[in-house]
CSV table of C-alpha atoms in Angstrom, one decimal:
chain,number,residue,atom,x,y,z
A,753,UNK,CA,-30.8,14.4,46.2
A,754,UNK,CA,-31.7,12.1,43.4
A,755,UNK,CA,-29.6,9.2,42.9
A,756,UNK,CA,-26.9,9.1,40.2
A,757,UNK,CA,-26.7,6.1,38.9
A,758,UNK,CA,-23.2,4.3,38.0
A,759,UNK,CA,-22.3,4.1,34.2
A,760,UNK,CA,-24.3,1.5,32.7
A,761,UNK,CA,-26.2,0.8,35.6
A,762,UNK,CA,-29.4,1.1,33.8
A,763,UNK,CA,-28.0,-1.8,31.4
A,764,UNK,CA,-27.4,-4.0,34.0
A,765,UNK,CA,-30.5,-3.8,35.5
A,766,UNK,CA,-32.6,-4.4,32.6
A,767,UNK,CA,-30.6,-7.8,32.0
A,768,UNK,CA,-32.9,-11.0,32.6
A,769,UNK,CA,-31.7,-13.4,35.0
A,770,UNK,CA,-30.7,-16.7,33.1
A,771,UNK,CA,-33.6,-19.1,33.0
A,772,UNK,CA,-33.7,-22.4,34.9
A,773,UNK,CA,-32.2,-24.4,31.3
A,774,UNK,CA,-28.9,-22.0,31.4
A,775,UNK,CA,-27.9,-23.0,35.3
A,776,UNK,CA,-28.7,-26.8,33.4
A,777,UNK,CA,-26.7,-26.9,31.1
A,778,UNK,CA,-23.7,-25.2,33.1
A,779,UNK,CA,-24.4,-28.5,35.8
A,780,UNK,CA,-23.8,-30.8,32.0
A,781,UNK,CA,-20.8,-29.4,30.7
A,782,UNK,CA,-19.2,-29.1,34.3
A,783,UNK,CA,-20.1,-32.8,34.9
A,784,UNK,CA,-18.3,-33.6,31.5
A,785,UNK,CA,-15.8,-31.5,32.2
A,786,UNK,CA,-14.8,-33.0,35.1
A,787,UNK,CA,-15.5,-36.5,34.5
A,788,UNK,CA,-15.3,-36.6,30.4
A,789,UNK,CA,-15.8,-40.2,30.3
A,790,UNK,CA,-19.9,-39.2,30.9
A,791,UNK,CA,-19.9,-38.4,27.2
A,792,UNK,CA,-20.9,-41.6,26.3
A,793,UNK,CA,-23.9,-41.2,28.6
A,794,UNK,CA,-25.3,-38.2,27.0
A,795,UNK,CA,-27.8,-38.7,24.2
A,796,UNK,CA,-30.4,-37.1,22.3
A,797,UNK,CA,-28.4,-34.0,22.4
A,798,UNK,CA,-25.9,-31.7,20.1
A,799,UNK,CA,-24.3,-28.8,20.2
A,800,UNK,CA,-27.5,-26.3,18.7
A,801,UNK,CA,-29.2,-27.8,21.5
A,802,UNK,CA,-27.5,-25.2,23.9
A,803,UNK,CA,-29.2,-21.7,24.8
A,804,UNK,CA,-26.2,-20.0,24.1
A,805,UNK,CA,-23.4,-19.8,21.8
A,806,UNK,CA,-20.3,-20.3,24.6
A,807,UNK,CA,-22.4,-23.5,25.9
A,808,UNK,CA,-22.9,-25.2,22.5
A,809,UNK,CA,-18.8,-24.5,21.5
A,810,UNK,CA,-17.7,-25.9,24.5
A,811,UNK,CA,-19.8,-29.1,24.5
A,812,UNK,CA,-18.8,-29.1,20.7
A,813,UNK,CA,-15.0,-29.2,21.5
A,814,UNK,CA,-15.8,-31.7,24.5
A,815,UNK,CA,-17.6,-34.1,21.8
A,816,UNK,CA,-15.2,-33.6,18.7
A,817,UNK,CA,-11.7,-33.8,21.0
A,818,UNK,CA,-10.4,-37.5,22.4
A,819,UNK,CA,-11.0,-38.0,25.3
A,820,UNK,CA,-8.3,-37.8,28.3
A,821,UNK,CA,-6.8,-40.6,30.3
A,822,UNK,CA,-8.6,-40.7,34.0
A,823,UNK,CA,-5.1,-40.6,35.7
A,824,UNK,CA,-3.9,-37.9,33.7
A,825,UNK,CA,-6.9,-35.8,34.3
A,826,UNK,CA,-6.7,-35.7,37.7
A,827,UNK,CA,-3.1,-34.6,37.5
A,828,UNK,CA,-3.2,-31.7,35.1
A,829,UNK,CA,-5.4,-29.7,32.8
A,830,UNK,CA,-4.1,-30.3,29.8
A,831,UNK,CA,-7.2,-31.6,28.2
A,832,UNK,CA,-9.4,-28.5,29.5
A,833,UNK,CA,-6.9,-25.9,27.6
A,834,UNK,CA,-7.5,-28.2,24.6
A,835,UNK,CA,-11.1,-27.6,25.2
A,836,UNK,CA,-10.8,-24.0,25.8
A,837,UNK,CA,-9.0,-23.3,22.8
A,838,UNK,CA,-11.5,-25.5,20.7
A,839,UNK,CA,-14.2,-23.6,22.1
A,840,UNK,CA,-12.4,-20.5,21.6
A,841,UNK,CA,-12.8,-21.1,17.8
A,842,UNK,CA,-16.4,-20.5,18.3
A,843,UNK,CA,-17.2,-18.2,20.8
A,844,UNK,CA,-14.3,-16.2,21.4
A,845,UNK,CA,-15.5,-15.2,24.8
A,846,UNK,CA,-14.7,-18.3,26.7
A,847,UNK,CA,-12.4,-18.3,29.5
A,848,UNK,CA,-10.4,-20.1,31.9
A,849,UNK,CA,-11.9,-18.6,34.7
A,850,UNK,CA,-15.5,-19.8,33.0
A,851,UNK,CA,-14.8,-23.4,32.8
A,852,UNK,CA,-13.6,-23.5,36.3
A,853,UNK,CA,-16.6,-21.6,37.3
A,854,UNK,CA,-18.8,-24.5,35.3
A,855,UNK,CA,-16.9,-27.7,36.9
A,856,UNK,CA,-17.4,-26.0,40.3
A,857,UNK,CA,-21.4,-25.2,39.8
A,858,UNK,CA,-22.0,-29.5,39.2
A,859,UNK,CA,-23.6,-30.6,41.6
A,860,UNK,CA,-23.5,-34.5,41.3
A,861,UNK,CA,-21.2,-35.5,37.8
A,862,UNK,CA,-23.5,-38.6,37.8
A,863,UNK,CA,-26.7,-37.1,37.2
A,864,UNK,CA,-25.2,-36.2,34.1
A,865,UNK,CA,-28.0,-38.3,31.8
A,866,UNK,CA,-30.4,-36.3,33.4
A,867,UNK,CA,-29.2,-33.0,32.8
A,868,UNK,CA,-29.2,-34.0,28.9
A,869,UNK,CA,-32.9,-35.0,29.1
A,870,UNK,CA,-33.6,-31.7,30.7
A,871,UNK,CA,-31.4,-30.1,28.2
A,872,UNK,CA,-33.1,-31.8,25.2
A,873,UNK,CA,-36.9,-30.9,26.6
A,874,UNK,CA,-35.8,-27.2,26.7
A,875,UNK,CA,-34.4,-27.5,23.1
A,876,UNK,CA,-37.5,-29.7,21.6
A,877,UNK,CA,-39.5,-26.2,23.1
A,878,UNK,CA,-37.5,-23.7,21.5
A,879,UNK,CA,-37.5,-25.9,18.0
A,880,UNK,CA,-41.3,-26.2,18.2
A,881,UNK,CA,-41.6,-22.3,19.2
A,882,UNK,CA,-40.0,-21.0,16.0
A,883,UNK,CA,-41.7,-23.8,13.7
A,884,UNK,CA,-44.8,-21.9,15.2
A,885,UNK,CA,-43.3,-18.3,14.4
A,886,UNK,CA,-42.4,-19.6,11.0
A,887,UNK,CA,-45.9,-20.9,10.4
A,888,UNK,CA,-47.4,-17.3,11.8
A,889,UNK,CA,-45.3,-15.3,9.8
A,890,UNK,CA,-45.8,-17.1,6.9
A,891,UNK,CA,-49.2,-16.8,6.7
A,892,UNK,CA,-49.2,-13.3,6.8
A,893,UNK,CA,-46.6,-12.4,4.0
A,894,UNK,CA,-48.3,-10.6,1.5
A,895,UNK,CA,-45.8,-11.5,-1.0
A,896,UNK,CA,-46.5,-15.1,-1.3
A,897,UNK,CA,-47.9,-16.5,-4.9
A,898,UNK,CA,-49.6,-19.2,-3.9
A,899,UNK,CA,-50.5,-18.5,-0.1
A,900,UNK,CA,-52.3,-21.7,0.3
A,901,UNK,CA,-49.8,-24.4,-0.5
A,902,UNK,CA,-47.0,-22.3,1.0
A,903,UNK,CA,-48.7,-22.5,4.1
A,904,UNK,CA,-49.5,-25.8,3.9
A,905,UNK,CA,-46.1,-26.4,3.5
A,906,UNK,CA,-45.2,-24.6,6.2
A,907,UNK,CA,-47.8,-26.7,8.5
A,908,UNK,CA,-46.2,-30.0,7.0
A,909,UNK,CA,-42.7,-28.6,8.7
A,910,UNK,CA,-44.5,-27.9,12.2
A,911,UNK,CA,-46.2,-31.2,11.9
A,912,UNK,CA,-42.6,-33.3,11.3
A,913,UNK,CA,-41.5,-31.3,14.3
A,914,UNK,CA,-44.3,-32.3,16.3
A,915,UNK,CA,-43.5,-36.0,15.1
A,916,UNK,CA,-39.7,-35.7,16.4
A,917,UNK,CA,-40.0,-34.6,19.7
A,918,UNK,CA,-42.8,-36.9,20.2
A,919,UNK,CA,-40.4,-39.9,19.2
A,920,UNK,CA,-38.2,-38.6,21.9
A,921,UNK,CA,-40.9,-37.8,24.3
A,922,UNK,CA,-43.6,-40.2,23.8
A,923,UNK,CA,-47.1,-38.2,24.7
A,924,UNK,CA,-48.7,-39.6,27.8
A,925,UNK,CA,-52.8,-40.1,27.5
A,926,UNK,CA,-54.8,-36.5,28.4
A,927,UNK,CA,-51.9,-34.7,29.5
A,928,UNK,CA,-52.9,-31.0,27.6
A,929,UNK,CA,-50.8,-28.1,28.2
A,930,UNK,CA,-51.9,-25.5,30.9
A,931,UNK,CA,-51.0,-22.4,28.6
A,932,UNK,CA,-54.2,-20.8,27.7
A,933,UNK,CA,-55.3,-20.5,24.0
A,934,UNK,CA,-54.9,-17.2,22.2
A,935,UNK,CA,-58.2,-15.9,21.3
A,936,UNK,CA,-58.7,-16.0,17.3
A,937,UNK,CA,-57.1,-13.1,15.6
A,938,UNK,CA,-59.1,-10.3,14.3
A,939,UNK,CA,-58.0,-9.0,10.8
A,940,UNK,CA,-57.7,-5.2,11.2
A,941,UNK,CA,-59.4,-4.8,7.4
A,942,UNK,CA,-62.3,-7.1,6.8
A,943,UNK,CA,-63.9,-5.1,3.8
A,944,UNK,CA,-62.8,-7.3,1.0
A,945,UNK,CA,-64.1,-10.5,2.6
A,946,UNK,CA,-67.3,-8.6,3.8
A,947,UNK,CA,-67.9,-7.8,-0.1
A,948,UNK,CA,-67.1,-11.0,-1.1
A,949,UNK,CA,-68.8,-12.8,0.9
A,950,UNK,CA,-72.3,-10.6,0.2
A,951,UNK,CA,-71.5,-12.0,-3.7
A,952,UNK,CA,-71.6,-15.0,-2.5
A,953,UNK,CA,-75.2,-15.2,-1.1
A,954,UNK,CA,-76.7,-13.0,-3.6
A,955,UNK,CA,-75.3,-15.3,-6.2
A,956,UNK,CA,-75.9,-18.5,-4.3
A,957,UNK,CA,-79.6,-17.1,-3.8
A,958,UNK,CA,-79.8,-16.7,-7.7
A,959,UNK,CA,-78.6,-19.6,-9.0
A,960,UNK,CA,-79.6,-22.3,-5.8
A,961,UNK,CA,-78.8,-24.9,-7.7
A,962,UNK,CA,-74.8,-24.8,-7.8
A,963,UNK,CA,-75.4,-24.8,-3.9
A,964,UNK,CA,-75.1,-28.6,-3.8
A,965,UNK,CA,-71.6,-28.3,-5.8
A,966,UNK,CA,-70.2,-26.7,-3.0
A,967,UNK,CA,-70.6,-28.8,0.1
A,968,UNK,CA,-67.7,-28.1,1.3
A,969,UNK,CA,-68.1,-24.8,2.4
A,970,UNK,CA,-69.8,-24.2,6.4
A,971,UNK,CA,-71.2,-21.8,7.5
A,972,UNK,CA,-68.4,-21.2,9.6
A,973,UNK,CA,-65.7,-20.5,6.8
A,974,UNK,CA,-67.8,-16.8,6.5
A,975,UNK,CA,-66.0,-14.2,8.8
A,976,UNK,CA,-69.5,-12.8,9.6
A,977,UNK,CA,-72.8,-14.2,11.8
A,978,UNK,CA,-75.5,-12.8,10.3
A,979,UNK,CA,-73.3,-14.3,6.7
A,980,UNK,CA,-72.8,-17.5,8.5
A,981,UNK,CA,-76.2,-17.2,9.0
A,982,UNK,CA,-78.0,-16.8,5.5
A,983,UNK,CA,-75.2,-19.3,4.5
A,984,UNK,CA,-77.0,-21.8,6.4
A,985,UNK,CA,-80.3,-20.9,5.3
A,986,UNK,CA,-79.5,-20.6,1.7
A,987,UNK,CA,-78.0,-24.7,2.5
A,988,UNK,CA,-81.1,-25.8,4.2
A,989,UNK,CA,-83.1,-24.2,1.8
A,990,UNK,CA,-81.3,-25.8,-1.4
A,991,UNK,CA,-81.5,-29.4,0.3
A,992,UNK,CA,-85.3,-29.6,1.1
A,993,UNK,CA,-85.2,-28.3,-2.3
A,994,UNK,CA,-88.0,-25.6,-1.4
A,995,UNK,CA,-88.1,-21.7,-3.2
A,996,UNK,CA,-84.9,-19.6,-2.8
A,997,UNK,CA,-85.1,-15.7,-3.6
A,998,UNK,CA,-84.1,-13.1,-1.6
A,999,UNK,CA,-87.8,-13.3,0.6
A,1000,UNK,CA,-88.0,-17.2,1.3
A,1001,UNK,CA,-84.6,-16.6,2.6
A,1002,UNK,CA,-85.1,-13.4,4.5
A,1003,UNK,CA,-88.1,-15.5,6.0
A,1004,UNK,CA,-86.0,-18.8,7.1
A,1005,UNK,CA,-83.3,-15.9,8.5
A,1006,UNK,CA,-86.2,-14.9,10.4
A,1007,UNK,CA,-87.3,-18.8,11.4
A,1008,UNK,CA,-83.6,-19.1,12.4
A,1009,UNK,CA,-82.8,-16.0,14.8
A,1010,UNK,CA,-80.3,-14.8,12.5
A,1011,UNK,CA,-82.0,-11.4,12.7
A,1012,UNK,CA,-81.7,-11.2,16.3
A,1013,UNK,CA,-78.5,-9.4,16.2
A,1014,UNK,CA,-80.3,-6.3,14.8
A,1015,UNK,CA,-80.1,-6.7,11.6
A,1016,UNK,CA,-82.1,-4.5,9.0
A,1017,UNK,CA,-84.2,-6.7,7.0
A,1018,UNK,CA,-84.7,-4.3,4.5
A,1019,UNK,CA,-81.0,-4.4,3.8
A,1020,UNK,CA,-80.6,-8.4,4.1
A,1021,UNK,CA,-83.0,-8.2,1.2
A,1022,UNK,CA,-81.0,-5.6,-0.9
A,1023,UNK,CA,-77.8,-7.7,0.2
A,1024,UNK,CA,-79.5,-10.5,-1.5
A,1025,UNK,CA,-80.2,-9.1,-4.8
A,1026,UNK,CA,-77.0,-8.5,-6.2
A,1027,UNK,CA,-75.4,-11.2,-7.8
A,1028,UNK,CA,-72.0,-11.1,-9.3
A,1029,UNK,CA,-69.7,-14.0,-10.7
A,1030,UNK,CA,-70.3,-17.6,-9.6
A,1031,UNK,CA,-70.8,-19.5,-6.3
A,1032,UNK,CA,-67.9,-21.5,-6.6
A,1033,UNK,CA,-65.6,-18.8,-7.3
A,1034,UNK,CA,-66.9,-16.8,-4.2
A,1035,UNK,CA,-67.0,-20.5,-1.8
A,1036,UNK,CA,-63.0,-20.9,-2.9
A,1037,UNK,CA,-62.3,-17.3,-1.5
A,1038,UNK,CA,-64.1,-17.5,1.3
A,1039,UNK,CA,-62.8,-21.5,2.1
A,1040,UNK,CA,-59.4,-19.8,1.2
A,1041,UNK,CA,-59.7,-17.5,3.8
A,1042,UNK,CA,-60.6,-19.9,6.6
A,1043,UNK,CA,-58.1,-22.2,6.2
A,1044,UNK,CA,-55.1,-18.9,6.2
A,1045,UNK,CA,-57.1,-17.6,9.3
A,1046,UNK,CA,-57.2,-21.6,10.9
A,1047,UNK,CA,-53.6,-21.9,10.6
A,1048,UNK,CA,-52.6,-18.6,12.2
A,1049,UNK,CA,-54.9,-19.9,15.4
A,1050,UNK,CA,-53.2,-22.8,15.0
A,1051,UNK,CA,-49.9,-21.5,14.8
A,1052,UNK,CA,-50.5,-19.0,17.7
A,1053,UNK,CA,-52.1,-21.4,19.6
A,1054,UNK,CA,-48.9,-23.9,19.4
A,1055,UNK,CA,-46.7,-21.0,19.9
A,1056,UNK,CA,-48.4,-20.0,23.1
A,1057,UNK,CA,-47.8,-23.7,24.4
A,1058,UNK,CA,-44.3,-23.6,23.6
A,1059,UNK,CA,-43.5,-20.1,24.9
A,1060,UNK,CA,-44.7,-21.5,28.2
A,1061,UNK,CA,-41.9,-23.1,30.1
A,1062,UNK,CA,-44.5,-25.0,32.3
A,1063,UNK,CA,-45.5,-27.0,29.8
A,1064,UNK,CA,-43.4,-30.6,29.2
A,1065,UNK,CA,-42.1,-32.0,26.2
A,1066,UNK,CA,-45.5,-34.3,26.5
A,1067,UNK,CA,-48.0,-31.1,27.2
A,1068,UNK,CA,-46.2,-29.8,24.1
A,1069,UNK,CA,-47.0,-32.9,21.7
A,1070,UNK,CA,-50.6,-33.1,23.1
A,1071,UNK,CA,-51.6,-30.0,22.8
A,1072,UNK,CA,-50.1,-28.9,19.5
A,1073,UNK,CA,-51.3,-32.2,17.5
A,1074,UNK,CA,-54.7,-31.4,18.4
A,1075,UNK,CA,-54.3,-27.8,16.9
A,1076,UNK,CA,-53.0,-28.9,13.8
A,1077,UNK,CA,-55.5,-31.5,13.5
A,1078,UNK,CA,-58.0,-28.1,12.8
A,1079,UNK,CA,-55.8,-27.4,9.8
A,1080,UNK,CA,-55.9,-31.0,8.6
A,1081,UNK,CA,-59.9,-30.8,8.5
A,1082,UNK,CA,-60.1,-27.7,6.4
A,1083,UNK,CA,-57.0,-29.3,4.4
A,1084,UNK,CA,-59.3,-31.9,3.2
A,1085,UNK,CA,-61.9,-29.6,2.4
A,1086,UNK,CA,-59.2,-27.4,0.6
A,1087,UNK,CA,-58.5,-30.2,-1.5
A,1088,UNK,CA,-61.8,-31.1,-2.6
A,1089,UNK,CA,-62.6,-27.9,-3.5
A,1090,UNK,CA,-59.8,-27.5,-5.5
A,1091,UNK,CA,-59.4,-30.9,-6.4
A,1092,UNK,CA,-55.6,-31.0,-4.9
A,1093,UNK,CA,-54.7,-34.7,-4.3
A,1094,UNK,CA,-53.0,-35.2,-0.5
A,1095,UNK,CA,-49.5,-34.7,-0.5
A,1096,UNK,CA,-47.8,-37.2,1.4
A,1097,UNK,CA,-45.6,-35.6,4.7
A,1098,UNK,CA,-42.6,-38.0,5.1
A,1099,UNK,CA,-42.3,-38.2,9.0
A,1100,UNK,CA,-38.6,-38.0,9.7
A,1101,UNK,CA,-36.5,-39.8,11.9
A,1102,UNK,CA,-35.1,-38.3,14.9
A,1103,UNK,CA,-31.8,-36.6,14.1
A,1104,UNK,CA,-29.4,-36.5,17.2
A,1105,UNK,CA,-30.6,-39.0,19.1
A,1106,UNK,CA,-28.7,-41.9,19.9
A,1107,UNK,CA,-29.6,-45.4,19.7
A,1108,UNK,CA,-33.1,-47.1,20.3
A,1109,UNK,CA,-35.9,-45.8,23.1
A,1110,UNK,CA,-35.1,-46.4,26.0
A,1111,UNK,CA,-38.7,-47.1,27.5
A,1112,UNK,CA,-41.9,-49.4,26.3
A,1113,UNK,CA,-43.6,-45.9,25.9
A,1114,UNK,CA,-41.0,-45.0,23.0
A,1115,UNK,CA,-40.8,-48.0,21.7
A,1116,UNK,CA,-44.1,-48.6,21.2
A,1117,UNK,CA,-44.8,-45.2,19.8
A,1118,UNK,CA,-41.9,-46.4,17.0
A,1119,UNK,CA,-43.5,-49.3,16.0
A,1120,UNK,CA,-46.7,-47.5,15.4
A,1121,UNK,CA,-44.9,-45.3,13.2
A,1122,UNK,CA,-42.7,-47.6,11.4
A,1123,UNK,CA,-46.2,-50.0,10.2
A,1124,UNK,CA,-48.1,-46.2,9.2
């Protein structure tokens, strides 16, 4: 006979265990529950650092209310009904039974500075994880006037997170995170670029000579090979200063083995000999679209490392500054293209963290900052 199942049973089962951060922060807030005087050992933390809503009222109300006498906290609960009722204001869940349940899960009170570390590690992960989502998402709204800049922007806010948790958890020398790297998006429509970029050669092949006014474009800004390709030939070409038509190219295309991919020469040549608009108009679209399609690798790639729990705070700093460092060359070229001076990113201060580093790693890493 099959089995019934219970009402709501098929809820229940689908609910995730808690992760390793939630049994954490129950082991903090019991330790300061039972011993509130560990308060002033905590640092680096606040109450949106907490995974859930019941966790970050209750350590609010533990932070905002006095704390009790040691003599009279042993004798009576006064102070915990305080914080219930405090914590009630937020998350109107909370229960006796809970807090009870929280001071009896602590293992040792005074490893309370190291559940905060662990606490603030999880929290620097979830902050860097949607700074990644925002970036992603960003890039791909449709809406946005100026796409470039916006994103830029958006980059510039990743970056300053990057900087924060790094001043809390200085990176350690070739520590990269273990998370593999996305592969590099593939845009579902590709027929505008395609178009655009076949402009480009056949105007760069007509008029060689505003080749050299657009350095700043490589061969790998073009979304194609065989574009890539002529690209380079129609560069190498325009800098020994030698004949460029549609033949001396299909030739050099030939020299090059950018033909070995099948392509029809007959049809390189036609691509060749239809020139529209101007090469720097095309070079901007097509540098346009590299640095949009950089950042969402970028932003994918960082959100991979921070949707990966393995990875530490350290991993985390590593392996995302080297990613946006791939935006920041394409940046530059950006700007000289468009003749956009540099903004300059303010790197922020940490924000919740108490007091200096407490180790000649962080306090180094400070000083470096501070004489940027």
């Amino acid at each position: 006979m099959p089995h019934a199942p219970e009402p709501d049973e098929d809820d229940l089962d689908a609910i995730a265990p808690p992760q390793p951060v939630f049994h954490v922060e129950q082991a903090l807030l019991g330790a300061l529950l039972l011993e509130p005087h560990r308060l002033s050992d905590v640092t680096g933390i606040a109450a949106d650092s907490f995974s859930t809503a019941a966790h970050a009222a209750l350590f609010a109300a533990i932070s905002t209310l006095p704390p009790p006498d040691p003599t009279e906290h042993a004798k009576n609960t006064k102070w915990l009904d305080q914080v219930l009722a405090s914590g009630r204001g937020q998350a109107r869940g909370l229960t006796a039974s809970y807090l009870h349940t929280l001071v009896q899960v602590c293992p040792w009170p005074r490893h309370t500075p190291a559940y905060a570390r662990m606490v603030e590690a999880e929290h620097a992960r979830r902050r860097l994880q949607k700074a990644a989502e925002r970036l992603v998402q960003t890039i791909h709204d449709a809406s946005l006037p100026h796409p470039v800049q916006t994103v830029l922007a958006e980059a510039d806010a990743l970056a300053a997170v990057v900087d924060d948790i790094a001043s809390r958890f200085p990176p350690r020398a070739g520590v990269l995170p273990r998370t593999p790297a996305p592969p590099p998006a593939i845009s579902p429509d590709q027929t505008e670029a395609v178009e655009e970029e076949q402009l480009l050669l056949a105007t760069a092949t007509a008029h060689p000579a505003d080749i050299d006014s657009v350095r700043w474009l490589l061969p790998d800004d073009l979304t194609l090979p065989l574009h890539a390709g002529l690209w380079q030939c129609l560069t190498t070409l325009a800098r020994r200063r030698e004949p460029v038509d549609p033949v001396t190219v299909l030739w050099e295309a030939q020299q090059r083995g950018v033909l070995d991919g099948g392509s029809n020469p007959g049809e390189v040549l036609r691509l060749l000999a239809e020139p529209a608009g101007s090469v720097e108009h095309w070079s901007e679209r097509a540098l346009q679209r590299s640095l949009l399609a950089t950042a969402d690798h970028t932003g994918r790639r960082i959100e991979a490392y921070a949707g990966d729990p393995a990875n530490t705070p350290f991993q985390l700093v590593v392996g995302a500054r080297r990613s946006l460092a791939d935006i920041g060359a394409i940046r530059t070229r950006w700007q000289h293209a468009t003749g956009m001076a540099p903004p300059q990113r303010r790197r922020p201060a940490p924000t919740t963290r108490a007091g200096p580093p407490t180790t000649t790693a962080a306090h180094a890493a400070g000083t470096a900052r501070a004489t940027r």
